[in-house]
Coordinates of C-alpha atoms and ligand atoms in Angstrom, one line a residue:
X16 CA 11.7 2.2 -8.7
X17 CA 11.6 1.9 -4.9
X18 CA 14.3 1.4 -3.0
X19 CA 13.4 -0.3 1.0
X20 CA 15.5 0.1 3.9
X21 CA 14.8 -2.4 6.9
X22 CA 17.0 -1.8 9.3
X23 CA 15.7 -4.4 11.9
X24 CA 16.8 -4.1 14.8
X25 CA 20.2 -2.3 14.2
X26 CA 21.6 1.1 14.7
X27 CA 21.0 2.8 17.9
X28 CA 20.9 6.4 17.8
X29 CA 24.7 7.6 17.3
X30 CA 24.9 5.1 14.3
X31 CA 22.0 6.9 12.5
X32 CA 22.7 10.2 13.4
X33 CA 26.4 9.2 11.6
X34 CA 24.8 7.5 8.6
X35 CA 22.7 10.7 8.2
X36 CA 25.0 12.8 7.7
X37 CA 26.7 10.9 4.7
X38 CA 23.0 11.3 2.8
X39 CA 23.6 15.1 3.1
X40 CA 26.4 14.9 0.6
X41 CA 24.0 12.9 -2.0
X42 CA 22.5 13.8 -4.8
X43 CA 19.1 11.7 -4.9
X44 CA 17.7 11.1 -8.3
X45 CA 13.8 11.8 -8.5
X46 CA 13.4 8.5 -10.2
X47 CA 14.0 6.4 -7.4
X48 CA 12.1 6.7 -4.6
X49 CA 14.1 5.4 -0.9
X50 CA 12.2 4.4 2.3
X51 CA 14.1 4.0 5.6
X52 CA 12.6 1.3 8.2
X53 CA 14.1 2.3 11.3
X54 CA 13.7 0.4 14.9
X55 CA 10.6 2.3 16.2
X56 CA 11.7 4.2 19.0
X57 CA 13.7 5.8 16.6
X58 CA 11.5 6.7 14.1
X59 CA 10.7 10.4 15.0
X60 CA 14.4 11.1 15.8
X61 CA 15.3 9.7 12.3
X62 CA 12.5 11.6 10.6
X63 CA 13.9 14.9 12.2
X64 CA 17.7 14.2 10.7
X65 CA 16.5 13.7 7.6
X66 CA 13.4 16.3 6.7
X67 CA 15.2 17.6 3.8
X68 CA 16.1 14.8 2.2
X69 CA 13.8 13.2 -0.6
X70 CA 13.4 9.7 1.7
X71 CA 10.1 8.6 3.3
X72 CA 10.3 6.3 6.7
X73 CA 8.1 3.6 7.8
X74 CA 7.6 1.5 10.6
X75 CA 8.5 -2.3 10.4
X76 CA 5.1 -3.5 11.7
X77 CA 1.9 -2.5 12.6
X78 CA -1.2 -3.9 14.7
X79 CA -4.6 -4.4 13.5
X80 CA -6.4 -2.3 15.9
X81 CA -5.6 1.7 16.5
X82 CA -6.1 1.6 20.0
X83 CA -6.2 -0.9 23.0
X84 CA -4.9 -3.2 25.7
X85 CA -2.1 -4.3 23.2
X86 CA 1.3 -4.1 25.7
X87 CA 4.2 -3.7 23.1
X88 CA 2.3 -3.4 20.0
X89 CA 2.2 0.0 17.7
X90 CA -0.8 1.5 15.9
X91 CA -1.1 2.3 12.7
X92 CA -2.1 5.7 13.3
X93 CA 0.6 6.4 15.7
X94 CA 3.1 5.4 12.9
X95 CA 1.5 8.0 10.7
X96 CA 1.4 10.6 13.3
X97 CA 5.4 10.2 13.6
X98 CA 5.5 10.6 10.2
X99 CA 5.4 7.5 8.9
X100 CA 4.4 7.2 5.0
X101 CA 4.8 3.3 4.7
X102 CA 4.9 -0.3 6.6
X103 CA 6.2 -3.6 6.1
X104 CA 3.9 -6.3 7.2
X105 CA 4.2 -9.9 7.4
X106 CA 8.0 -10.0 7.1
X107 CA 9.2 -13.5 7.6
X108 CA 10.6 -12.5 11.3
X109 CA 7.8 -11.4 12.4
X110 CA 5.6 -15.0 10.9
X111 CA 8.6 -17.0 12.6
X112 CA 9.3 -15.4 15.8
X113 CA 5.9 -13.9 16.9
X114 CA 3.5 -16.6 15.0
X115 CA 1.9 -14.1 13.0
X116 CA -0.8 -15.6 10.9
X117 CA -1.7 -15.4 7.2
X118 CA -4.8 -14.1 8.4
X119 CA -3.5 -11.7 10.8
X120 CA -1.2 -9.8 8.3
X121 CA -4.5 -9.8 6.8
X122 CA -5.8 -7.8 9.0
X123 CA -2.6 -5.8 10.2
X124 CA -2.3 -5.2 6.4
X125 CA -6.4 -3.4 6.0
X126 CA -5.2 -1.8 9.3
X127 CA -2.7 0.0 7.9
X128 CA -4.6 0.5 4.6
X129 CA -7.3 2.0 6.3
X130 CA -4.5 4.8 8.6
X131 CA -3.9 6.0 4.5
X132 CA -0.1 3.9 5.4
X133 CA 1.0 2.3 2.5
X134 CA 1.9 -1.3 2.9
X135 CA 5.4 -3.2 1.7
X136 CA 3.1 -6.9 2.1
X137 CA 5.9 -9.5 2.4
X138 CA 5.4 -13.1 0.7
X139 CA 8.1 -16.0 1.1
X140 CA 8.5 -19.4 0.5
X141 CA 10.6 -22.0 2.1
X142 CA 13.8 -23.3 1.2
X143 CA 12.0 -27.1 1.3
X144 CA 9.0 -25.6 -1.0
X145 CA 11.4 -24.2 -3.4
X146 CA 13.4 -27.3 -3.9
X147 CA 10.4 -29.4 -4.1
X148 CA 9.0 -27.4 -6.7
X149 CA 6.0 -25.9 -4.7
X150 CA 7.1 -22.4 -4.7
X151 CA 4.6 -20.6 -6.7
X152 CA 1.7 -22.8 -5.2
X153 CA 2.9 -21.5 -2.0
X154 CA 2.9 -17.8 -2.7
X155 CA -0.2 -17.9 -4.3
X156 CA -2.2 -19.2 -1.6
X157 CA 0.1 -17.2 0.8
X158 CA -0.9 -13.8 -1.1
X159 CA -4.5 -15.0 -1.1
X160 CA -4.8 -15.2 2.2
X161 CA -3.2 -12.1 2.9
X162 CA -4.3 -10.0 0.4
X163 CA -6.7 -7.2 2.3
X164 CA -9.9 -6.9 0.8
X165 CA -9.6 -3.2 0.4
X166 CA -6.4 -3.3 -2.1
X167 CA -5.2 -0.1 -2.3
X168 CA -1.7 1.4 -1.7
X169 CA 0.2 -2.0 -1.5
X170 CA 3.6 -3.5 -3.0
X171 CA 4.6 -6.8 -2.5
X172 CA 8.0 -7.9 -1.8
X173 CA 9.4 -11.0 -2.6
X174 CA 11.3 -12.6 0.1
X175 CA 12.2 -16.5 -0.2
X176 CA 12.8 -17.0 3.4
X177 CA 15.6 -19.6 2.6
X178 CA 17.4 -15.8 1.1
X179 CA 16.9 -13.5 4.1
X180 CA 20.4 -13.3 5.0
X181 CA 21.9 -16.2 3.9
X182 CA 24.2 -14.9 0.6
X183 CA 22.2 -16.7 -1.6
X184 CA 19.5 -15.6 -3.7
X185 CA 17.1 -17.1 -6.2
X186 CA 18.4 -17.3 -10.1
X187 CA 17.2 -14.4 -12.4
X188 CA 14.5 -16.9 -14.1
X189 CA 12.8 -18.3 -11.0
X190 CA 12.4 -14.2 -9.5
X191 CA 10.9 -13.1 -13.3
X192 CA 8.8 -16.4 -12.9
X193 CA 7.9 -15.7 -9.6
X194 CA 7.0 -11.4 -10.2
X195 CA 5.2 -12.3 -13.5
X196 CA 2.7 -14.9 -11.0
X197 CA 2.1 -12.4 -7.8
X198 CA 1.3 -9.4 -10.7
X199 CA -1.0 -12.3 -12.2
X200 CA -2.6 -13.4 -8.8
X201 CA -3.3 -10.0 -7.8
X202 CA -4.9 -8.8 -11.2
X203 CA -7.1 -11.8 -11.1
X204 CA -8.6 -11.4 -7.5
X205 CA -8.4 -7.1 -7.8
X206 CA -8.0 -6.4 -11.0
X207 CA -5.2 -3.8 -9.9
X208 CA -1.2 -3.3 -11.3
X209 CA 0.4 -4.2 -8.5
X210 CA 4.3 -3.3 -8.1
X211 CA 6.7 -6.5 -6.8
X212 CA 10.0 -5.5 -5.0
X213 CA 12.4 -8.4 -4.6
X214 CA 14.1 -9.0 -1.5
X215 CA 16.4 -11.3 0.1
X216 CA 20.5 -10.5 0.4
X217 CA 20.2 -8.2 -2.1
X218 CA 24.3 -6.7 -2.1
X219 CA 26.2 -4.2 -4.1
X220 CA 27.5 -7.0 -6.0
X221 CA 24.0 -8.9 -6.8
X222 CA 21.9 -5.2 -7.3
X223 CA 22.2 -4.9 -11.4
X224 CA 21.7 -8.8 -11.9
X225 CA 18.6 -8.4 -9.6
X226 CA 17.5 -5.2 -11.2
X227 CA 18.3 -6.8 -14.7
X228 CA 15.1 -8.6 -14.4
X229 CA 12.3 -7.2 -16.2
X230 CA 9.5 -6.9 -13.6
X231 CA 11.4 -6.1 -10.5
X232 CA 9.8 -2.8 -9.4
X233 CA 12.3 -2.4 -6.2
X234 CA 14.2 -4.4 -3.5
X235 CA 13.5 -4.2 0.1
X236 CA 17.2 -4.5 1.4
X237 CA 18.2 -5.7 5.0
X238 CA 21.8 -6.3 5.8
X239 CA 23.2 -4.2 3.4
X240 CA 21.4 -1.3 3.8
X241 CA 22.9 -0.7 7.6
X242 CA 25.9 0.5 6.2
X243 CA 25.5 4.2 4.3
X244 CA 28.0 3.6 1.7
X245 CA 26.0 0.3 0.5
X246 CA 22.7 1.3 0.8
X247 CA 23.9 4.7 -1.6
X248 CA 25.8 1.9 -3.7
X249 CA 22.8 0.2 -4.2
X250 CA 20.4 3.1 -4.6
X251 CA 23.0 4.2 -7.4
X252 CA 22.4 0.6 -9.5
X253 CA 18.9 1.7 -9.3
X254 CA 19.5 5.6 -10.9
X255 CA 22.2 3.9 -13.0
X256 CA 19.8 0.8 -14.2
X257 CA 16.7 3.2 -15.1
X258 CA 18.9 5.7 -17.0
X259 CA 20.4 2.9 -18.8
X260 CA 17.0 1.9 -20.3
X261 CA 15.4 4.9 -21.2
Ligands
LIG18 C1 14.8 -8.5 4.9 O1 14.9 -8.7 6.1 O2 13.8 -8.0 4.5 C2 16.0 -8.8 4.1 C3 15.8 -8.8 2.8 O3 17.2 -9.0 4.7 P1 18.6 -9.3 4.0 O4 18.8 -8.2 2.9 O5 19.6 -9.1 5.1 O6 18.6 -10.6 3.4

């Protein structure tokens, strides 16, 4: 069970070093594994608060190339040299407001793959393809075309755009439908288990419904996860939820 942080662009250095000190008084369950996303800049200063606490960090993006005349963009391999274990790529954001491409998180996505990062590839339909009943048609070809050729050390997340920070998420059936046809799509082309977090306003209230669904691996949290005593709430359902079904 993973638990994703992405913290955006939020928190500026006094507001993490005050949400770090609230994990020190947690007792983290083996079982679940947590990842922070911080704002780069911040990514070595968070990794030094928390070294001796069970949670990895990764970076929110990554470019396709490790080096070059690429003014703002990050490298792979500078994300794992700050300690980086993971990154998300292809978030929604980052296909809206800097016109990344299906076939560039394609390649961002091998990038990373081939730094050893491990990838959180993000998948979401919208609101208009939902309602007219295109949704899984969408994701499919979406996930084809970003799958990297080289599949290793990737989850997908789940994230109906029309659900990124709206309140509303999709109903239980329509995420169980839609986990059950990524883990298809993916065995087909690789003929790899892939794991399928679900994310999109996922709240303390909404966690054990979410959860409750049989093939959610994980949630990749936003909003809720910039405030210590909710992301702990919600990493809580998780220890709670797997206890609960052993
Ligand atoms: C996200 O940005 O990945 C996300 C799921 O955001 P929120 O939880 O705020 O909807």
């Amino acid at each position: 069970m993973f638990i994703a942080a992405n913290w955006k662009m939020n928190l500026d250095k006094v507001s993490i070093s005050k949400f770090c000190d609230d994990l020190y008084n947690y007792k983290f369950s083996s079982k679940v594994e947590a990842c922070i996303f911080p704002p780069m800049p911040y990514i070595d200063y968070l990794n030094n608060l928390i070294k001796d606490l069970p949670i990895s960090i990764g970076g929110q993006n990554c470019h396709y190339k490790l080096f070059g005349a690429f003014t703002g963009e990050v490298s792979p391999k500078f994300l794992l040299d700050t300690g980086c274990e993971y990154v998300i790529i292809g978030h929604s954001e980052r296909r809206t407001f800097n016109n990344e491409s299906d076939n560039e998180i394609k390649l961002r996505a091998q990038s990373a793959i081939n730094a050893n990062l491990k990838v959180i590839l993000c998948l979401g339909e919208s609101l208009f393809n939902r309602e007219k009943g295109y949704a899984l048609e969408f994701i499919e070809k979406q996930l084809l075309e970003c799958l990297p050729d080289d599949f290793r050390n990737v989850q997908v997340a789940y994230e109906p755009v029309w659900s990124i920070g709206t309140g509303k998420i999709p109903n239980v059936s329509d995420i169980k439908e839609m986990h059950d046809h990524i883990k298809k799509v993916v065995f087909k082309k690789t003929k790899k288990k892939v794991k399928v977090l679900y994310g999109g306003s996922v709240n303390v209230d909404n966690i054990g419904q979410i959860l409750s669904v049989i093939n959610v691996d994980g949630v990749l949290v936003g909003g809720s996860s910039l405030k210590v005593k909710d992301f702990l709430a919600i990493y809580s359902a998780a220890v709670k939820h797997l206890n609960n079904s052993i």
